[in-house]
Coordinates of C-alpha atoms and ligand atoms in Angstrom, one line a residue:
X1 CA 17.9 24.5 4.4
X2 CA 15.9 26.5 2.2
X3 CA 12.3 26.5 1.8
X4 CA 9.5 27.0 -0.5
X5 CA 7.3 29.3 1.3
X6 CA 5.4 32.5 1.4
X7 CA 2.3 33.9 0.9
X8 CA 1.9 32.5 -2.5
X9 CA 1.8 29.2 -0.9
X10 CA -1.1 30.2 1.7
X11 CA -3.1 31.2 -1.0
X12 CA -2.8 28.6 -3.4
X13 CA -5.3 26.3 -4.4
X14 CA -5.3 22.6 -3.1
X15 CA -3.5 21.1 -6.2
X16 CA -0.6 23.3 -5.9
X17 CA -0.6 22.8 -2.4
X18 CA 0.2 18.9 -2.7
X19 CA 3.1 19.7 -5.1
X20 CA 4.8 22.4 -3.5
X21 CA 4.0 22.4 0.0
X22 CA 6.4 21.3 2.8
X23 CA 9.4 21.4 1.2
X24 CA 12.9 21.7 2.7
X25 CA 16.1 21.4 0.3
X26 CA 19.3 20.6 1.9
X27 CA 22.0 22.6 0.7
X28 CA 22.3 20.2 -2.4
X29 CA 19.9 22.4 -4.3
X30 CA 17.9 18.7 -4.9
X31 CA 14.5 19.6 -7.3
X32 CA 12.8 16.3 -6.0
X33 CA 12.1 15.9 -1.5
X34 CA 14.8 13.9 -0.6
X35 CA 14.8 10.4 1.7
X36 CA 16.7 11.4 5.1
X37 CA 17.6 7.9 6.3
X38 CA 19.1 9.0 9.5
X39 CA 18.6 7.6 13.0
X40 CA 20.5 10.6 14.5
X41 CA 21.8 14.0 13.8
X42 CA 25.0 15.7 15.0
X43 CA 25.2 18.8 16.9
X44 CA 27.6 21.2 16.2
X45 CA 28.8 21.8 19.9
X46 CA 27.8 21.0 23.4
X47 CA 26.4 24.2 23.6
X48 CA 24.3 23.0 20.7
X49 CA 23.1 19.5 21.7
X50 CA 22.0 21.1 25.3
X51 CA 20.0 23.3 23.5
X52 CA 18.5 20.9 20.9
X53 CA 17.6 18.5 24.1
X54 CA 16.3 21.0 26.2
X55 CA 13.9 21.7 23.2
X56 CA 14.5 25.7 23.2
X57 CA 16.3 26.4 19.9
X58 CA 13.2 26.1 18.7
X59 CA 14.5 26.6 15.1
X60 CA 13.2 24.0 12.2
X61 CA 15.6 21.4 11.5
X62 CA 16.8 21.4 15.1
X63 CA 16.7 17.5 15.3
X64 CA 18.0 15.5 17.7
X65 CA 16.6 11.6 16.9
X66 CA 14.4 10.1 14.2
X67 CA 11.6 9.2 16.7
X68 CA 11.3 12.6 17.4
X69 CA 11.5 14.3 14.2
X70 CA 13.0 13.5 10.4
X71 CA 13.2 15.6 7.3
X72 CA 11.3 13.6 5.3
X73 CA 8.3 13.1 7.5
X74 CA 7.9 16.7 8.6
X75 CA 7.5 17.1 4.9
X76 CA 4.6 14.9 4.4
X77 CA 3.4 16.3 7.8
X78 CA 3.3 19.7 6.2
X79 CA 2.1 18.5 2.7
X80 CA -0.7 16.9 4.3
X81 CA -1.5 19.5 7.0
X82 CA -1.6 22.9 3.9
X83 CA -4.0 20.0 2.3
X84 CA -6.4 19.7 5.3
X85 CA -6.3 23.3 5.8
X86 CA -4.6 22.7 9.3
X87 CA -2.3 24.5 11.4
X88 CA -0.1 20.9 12.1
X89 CA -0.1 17.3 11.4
X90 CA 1.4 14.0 12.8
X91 CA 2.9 11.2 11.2
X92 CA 2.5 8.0 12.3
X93 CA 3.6 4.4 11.4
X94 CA -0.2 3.1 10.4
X95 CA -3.4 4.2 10.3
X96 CA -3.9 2.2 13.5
X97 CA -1.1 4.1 15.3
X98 CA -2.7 7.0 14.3
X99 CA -5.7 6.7 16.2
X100 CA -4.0 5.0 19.0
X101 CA -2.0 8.0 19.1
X102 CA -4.9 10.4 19.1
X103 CA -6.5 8.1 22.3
X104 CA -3.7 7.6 23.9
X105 CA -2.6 11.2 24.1
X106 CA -6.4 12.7 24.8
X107 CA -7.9 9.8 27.2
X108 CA -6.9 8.5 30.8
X109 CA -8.9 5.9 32.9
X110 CA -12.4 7.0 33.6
X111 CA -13.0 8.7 30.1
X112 CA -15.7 7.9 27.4
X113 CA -15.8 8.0 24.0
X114 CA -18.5 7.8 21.4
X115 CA -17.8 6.0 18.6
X116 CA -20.2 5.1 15.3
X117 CA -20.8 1.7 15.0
X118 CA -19.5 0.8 11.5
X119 CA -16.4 1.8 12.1
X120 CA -12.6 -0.2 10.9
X121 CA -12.7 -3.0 12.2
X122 CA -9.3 -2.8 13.9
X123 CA -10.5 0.5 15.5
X124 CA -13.5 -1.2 16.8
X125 CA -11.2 -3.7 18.4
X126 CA -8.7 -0.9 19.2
X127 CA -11.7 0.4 21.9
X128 CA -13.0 -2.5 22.8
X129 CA -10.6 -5.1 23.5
X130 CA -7.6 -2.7 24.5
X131 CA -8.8 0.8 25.9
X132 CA -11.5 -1.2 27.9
X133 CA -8.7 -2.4 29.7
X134 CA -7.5 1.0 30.7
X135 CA -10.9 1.7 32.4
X136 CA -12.3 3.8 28.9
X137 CA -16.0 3.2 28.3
X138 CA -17.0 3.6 25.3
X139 CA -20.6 3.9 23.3
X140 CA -21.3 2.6 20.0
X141 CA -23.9 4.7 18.0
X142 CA -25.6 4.6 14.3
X143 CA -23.3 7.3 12.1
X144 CA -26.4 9.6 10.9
X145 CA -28.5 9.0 14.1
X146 CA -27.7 13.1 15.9
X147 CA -30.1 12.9 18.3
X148 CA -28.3 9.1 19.0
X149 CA -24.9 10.8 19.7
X150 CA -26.5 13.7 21.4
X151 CA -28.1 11.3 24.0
X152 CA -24.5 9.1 24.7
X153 CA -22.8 12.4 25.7
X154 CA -21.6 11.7 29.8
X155 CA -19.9 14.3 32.1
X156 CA -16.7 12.3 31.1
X157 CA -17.1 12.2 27.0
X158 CA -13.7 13.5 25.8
X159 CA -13.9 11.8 22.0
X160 CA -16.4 11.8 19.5
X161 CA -15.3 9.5 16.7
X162 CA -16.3 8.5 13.3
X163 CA -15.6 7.8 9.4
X164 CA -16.8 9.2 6.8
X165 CA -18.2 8.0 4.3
X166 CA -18.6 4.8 6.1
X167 CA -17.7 1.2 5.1
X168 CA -18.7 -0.6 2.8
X169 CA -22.4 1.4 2.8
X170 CA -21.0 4.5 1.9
X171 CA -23.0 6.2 5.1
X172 CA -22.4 10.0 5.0
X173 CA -22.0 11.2 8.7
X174 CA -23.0 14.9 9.3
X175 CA -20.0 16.4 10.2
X176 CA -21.1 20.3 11.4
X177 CA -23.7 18.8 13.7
X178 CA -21.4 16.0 15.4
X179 CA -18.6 19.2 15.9
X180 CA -21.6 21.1 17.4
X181 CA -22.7 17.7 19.6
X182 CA -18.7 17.8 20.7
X183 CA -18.5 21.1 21.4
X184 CA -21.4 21.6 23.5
X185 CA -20.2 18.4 25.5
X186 CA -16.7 19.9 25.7
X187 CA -15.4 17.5 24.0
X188 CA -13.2 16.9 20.3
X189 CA -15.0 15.4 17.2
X190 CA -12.1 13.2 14.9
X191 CA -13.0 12.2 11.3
X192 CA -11.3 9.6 9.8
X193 CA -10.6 10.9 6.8
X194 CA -9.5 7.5 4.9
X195 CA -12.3 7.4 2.2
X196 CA -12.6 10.8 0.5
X197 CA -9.2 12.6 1.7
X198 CA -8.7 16.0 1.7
X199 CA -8.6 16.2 -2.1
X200 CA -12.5 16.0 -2.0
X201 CA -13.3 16.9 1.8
X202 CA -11.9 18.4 4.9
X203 CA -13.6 18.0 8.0
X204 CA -11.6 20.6 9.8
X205 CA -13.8 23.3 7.5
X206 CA -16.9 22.1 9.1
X207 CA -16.3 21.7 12.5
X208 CA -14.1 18.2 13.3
X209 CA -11.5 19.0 15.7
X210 CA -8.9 16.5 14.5
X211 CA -8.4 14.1 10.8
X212 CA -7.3 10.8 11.0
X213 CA -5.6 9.3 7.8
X214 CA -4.9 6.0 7.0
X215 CA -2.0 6.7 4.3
X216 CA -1.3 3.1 3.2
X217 CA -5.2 3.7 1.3
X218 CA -5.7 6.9 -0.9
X219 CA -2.9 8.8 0.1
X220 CA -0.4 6.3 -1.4
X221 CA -2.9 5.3 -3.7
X222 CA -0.5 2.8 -5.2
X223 CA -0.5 0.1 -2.9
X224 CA 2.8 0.5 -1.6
X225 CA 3.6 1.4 2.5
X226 CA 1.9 1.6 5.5
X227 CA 1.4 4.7 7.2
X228 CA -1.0 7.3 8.8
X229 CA -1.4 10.3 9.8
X230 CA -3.2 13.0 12.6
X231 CA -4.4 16.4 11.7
X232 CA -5.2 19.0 13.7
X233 CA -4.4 22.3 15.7
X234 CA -0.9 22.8 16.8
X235 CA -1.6 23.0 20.5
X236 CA -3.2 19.3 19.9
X237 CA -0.5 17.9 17.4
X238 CA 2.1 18.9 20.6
X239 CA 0.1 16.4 22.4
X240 CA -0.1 13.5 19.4
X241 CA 3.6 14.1 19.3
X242 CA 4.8 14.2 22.6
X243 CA 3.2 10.5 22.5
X244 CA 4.6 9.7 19.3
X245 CA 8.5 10.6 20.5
X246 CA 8.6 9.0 23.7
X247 CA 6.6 5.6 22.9
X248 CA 7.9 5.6 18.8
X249 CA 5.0 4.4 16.6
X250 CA 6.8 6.9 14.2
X251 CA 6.5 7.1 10.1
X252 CA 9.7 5.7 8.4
X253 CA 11.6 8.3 6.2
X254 CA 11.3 6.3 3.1
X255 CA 6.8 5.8 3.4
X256 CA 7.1 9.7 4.1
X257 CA 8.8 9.8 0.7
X258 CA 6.5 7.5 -0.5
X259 CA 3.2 9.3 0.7
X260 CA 5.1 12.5 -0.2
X261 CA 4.5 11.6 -3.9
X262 CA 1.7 10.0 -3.8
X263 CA -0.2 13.4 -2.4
X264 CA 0.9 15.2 -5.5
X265 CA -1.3 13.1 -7.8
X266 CA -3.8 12.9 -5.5
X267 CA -6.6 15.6 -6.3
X268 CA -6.2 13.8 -10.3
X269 CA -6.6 10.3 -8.6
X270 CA -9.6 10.8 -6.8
X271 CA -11.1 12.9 -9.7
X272 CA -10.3 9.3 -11.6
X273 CA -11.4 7.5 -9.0
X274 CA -14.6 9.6 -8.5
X275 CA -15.6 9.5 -11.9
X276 CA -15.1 5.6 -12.5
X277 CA -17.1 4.8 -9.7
X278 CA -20.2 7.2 -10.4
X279 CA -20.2 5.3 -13.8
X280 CA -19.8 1.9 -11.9
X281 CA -22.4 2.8 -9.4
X282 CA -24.9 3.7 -12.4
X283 CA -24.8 0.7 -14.5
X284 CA -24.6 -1.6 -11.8
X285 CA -28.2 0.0 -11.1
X286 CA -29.5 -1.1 -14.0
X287 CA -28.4 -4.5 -13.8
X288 CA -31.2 -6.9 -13.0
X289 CA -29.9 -9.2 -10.8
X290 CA -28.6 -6.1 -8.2
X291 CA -30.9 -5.4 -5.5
X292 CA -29.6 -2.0 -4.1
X293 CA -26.1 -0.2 -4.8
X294 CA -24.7 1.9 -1.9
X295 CA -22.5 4.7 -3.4
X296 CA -23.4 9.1 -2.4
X297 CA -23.0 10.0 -5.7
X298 CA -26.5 8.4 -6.3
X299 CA -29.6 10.3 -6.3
X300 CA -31.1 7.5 -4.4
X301 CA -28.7 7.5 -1.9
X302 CA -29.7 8.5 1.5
X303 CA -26.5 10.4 2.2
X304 CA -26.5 12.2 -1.5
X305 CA -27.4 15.7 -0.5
X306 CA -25.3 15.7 2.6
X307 CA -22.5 14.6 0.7
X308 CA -22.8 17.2 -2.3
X309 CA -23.1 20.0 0.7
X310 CA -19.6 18.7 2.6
X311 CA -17.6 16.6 -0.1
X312 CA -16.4 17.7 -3.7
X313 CA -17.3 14.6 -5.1
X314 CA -17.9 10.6 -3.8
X315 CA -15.2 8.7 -3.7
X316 CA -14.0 5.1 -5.2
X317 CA -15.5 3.3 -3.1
X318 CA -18.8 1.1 -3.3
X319 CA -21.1 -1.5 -2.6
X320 CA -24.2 -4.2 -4.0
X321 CA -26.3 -6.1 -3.2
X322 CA -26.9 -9.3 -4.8
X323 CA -30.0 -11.1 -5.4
X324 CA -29.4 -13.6 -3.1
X325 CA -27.0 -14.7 -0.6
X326 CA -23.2 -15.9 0.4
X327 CA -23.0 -18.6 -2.4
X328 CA -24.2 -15.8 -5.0
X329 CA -21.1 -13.2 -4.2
X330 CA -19.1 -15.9 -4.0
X331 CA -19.3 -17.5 -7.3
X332 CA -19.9 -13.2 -8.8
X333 CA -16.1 -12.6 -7.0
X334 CA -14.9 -15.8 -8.1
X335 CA -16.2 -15.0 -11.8
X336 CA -14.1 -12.3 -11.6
X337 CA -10.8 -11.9 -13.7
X338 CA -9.3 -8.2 -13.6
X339 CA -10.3 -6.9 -9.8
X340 CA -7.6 -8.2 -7.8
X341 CA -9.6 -9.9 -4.1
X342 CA -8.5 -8.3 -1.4
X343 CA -9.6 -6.6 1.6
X344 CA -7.6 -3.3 0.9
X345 CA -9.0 -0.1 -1.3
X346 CA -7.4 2.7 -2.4
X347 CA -5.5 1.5 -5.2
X348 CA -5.0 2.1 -8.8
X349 CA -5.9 -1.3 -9.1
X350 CA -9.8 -2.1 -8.6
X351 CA -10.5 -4.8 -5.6
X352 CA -13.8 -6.7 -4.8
X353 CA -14.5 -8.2 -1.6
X354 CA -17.2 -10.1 0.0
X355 CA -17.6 -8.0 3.8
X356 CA -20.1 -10.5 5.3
X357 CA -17.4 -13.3 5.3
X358 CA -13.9 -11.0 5.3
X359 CA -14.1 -7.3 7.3
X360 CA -17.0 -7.9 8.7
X361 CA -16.9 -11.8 9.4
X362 CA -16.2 -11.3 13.2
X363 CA -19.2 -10.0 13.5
X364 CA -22.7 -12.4 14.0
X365 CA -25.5 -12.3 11.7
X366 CA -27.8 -10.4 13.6
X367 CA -25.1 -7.5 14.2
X368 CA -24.4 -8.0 10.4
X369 CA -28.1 -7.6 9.7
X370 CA -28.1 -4.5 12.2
X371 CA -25.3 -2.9 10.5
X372 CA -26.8 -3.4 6.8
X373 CA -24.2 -5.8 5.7
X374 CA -26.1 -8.3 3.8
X375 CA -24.5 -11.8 3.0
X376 CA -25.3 -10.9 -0.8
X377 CA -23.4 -7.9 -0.4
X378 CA -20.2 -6.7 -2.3
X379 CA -18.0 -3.9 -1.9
X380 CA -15.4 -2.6 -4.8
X381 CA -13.1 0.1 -4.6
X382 CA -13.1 0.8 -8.3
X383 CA -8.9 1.8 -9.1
X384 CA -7.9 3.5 -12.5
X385 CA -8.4 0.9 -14.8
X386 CA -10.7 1.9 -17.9
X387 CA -14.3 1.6 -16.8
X388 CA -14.9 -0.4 -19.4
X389 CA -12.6 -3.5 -18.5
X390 CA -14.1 -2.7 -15.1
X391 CA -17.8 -3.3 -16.3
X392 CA -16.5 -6.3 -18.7
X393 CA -15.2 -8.0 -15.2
X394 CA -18.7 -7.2 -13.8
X395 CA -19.9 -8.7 -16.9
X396 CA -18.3 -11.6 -15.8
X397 CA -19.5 -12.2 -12.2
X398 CA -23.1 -11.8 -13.9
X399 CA -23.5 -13.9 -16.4
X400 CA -21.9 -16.6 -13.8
X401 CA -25.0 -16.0 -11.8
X402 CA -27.4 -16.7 -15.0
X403 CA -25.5 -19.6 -16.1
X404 CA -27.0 -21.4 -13.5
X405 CA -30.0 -20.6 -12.8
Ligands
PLP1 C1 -7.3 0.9 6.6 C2 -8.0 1.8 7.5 C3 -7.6 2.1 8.8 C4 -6.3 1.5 9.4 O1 -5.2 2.0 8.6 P1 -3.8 1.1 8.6 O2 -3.0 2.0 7.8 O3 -4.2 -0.2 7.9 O4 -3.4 0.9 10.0 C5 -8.3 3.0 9.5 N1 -9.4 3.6 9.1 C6 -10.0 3.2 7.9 C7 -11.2 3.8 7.4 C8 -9.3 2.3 7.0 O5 -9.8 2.0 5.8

C-alpha cells in the first residue's frame, strides 16, 4: 500500500486535510478510497498470522479481522483525527457506541462522572438508566455554570462530559475552563463535537481530552449512515479500541466510505450551513410573533463572545420561541411545506421540530421549564437549500398563526 503522506500533509490547512488525509491505495493505483468489504484477511505464512495475532508486527495494514481493524475505516479514522488535530481516532458503529465506548473503556463500578444537563437524550439515558446499573454515579450540572462543575468534582470523578453548542438552545460551554476543572480533579474532559465539527472548532486545541462525533449528523451531512466516532490521544484511542475489538460496536466499511466523502465537503458545508442560519436567525428576530431566537451567532446571545473566541463560526443549528404555546408550533410546523419534520439535523435538507413534544418529551414540564425548553419553542437545523425558500416556508408557518387570530 502506498500512502499520501509527509510533511506537506502536517502542515496543511484543514480543507486539504479532509481531502487528502488518511489515504491508503492498494496496489491498484485507485484515485478515489476504496470500500474494503472484508470480514477477514489472509496471512501469508504461519509465521505471519502468529505475528499478526500476537499484535507485534506492528506494521500498518497488518490486519487480522474487520472488528479489529479495516482499510476503509482507519481511513476515516485518520481523515477525521488530521481534522481534529489529534494524534488517533476511533470509529465506532453510532454516535451512541461512541460514547459507550469512551465509558466503558475509562469507568469501572465506583466511578463518577459529571455530565451537563441538556445533553442527547440517548446519552442521558445512556448514564442514567444503564451505567447506574454498573454502580457509576453520575451528576447532572448547567453547561455554562463553572463554579457548578467545579463543586460536583468527588475523589472518584473520572469523566467530565458535555456538548457543545448545546441542544436546541444553542448553549456555548466553556471549554478551556471545564479542561482546567478536569485536570485539576485528575480527571478527562470529552466534548461532543456533533454540532459544530472540527471544520469550525476543535476542542482538543483548548483543553478537552477526548471528541466525540456523532457521524450519521454533519459529518455525512447527507443523511445517509449511521456512525460515530472518538478522538483523542493515542495512549487513550488504545483503550477505546481495545473495547471496540473485543465487544464489536465497530464502523461498517461502506459508512467509513460514506463519512470518508462526506468530510471532504465538509469545511464548504458548514460554511453554507453557517451562513444560512445567521441569515435565518436574523430575520426570524425581526419577526413579530417570535419571542426570543437562540442561535451564537447573535449579538444577543449569551454564548456569542465565547463562541467567536473558541468556534470559527455558529453552526446550522437553531431555535424560537413562539408567542405562545404547544398548539402555536404545532399548527407553525404543520404550515410548513419545504423543511422536512424530523428529529434529525445535519442535513442538506432543512428539518423543524417541535423539542417540547419530540426530544425532549420524556422529560416533565417543570424539568422542561428548568432546561429552557419552552412548549412554544422550535428548533431548525437550516440544510442548504436557498435561504430564500427557507424564509418563504417560515413565511408559511407565520401567516398560519395570523390567520387565526
Ligand atoms: C445524534 C447525536 C448523538 C447520537 O448519535 P447517533 O449517531 O444517533 O448514535 C450524540 N450526540 C449528539 C449531540 C447528537 O446529536
Amino acid at each position: 500500500m502506498t500512502q499520501d503522506r509527509g510533511q506537506w500533509l502536517d502542515d496543511a490547512h484543514p480543507e486539504t486535510k479532509a481531502v487528502r488525509a488518511g489515504i491508503s491505495r492498494s496496489a491498484e493505483g485507485e484515485h478515489s478510497e476504496p470500500i474494503y468489504t472484508t470480514s477477514s484477511y489472509i496471512f501469508e505464512s504461519a509465521e505471519d498470522a502468529a505475528a499478526r495475532f500476537s499484535g507485534d508486527s506492528g506494521a500498518k495494514g497488518s490486519n487480522v479481522y474487520s472488528r479489529y481493524t479495516n482499510p476503509t475505516v482507519r481511513s476515516f479514522a485518520e481523515r477525521l483525527a488530521a481534522l481534529e488535530g489529534a494524534e488517533a481516532a476511533e470509529a465506532t458503529a453510532s454516535g451512541m457506541a461512541a460514547i459507550m465506548s469512551v465509558c466503558m473503556a475509562f469507568l469501572r463500578a465506583g466511578d463518577h462522572v459529571i455530565c451537563s444537563r441538556d445533553v442527547f437524550g440517548s446519552t442521558l439515558g445512556l448514564f442514567e438508566k444503564y451505567f447506574v446499573k454498573f454502580g457509576i454515579d453520575v451528576t447532572f450540572v448547567p453547561l455554562r455554570d463553572i463554579s457548578a462543575w467545579r463543586q460536583a468534582i468527588k475523589p472518584t470523578t473520572r469523566l467530565l462530559y458535555c456538548e457543545t453548542p448545546s441542544n436546541p438552545l444553542c448553549e456555548v460551554a466553556d471549554i478551556a475552563s471545564l479542561g482546567s476543572v478536569a485536570r485539576d480533579a485528575g480527571a478527562r474532559l470529552v466534548v461532543d463535537n456533533c454540532f459544530c465539527t472540527p471544520a469550525l472548532q476543535r476542542p482538543l486545541e483548548h483543553g478537552a481530552d477526548m471528541v466525540i462525533h456523532s457521524a450519521t449528523k454533519y459529518l455525512d451531512g447527507q443523511g445517509r449512515v449511521l456512525g460515530g466516532a472518538v478522538v483523542g490521544t493515542e495512549a487513550d484511542m488504545s483503550e477505546v479500541n481495545a473495547f471496540l475489538r473485543t465487544c464489536g460496536p465497530t464502523m461498517s466499511p461502506f459508512n467509513a466510505w460514506v463519512f470518508l466523502k462526506g468530510l471532504e465537503t465538509l469545511s464548504l458545508r458548514m460554511r453554507a450551513h453557517s451562513e444560512n442560519a445567521q441569515t435565518l436567525a436574523q430575520w426570524l428576530q425581526a419577526q413579530p410573533q417570535v419571542r426570543k431566537v437562540n442561535y451564537s451567532g447573535l449579538p444577543s446571545h449569551p454564548g456569542h463572545e465565547l463562541a467567536c473566541r473558541q468556534q470559527s463560526n455558529f453552526g446550522g443549528v437553531l431555535s424560537f420561541e413562539l408567542d405562545g404555546g404547544t398548539a402555536e408550533a404545532w399548527q407553525f410546523i404543520n404550515a410548513t411545506e419545504l423543511m422536512s419534520l424530523t428529529a434529525n439535523l445535519g442535513d442538506a435538507k432543512t428539518t423543524i421540530v417541535h423539542p417540547a413534544t419530540t426530544t425532549h418529551g420524556r422529560l416533565s414540564s417543570e424539568q422542561r421549564i428548568d432546561a429552557g425548553i419552552s412548549d412554544g419553542l422550535i428548533r431548525i437545523a437550516v440544510g442548504l437549500e436557498h435561504i430564500e425558500d427557507i424564509q418563504r416556508d417560515c413565511e408559511r408557518g407565520f401567516r398560519s398563526l395570523t390567520s387565526t387570530v
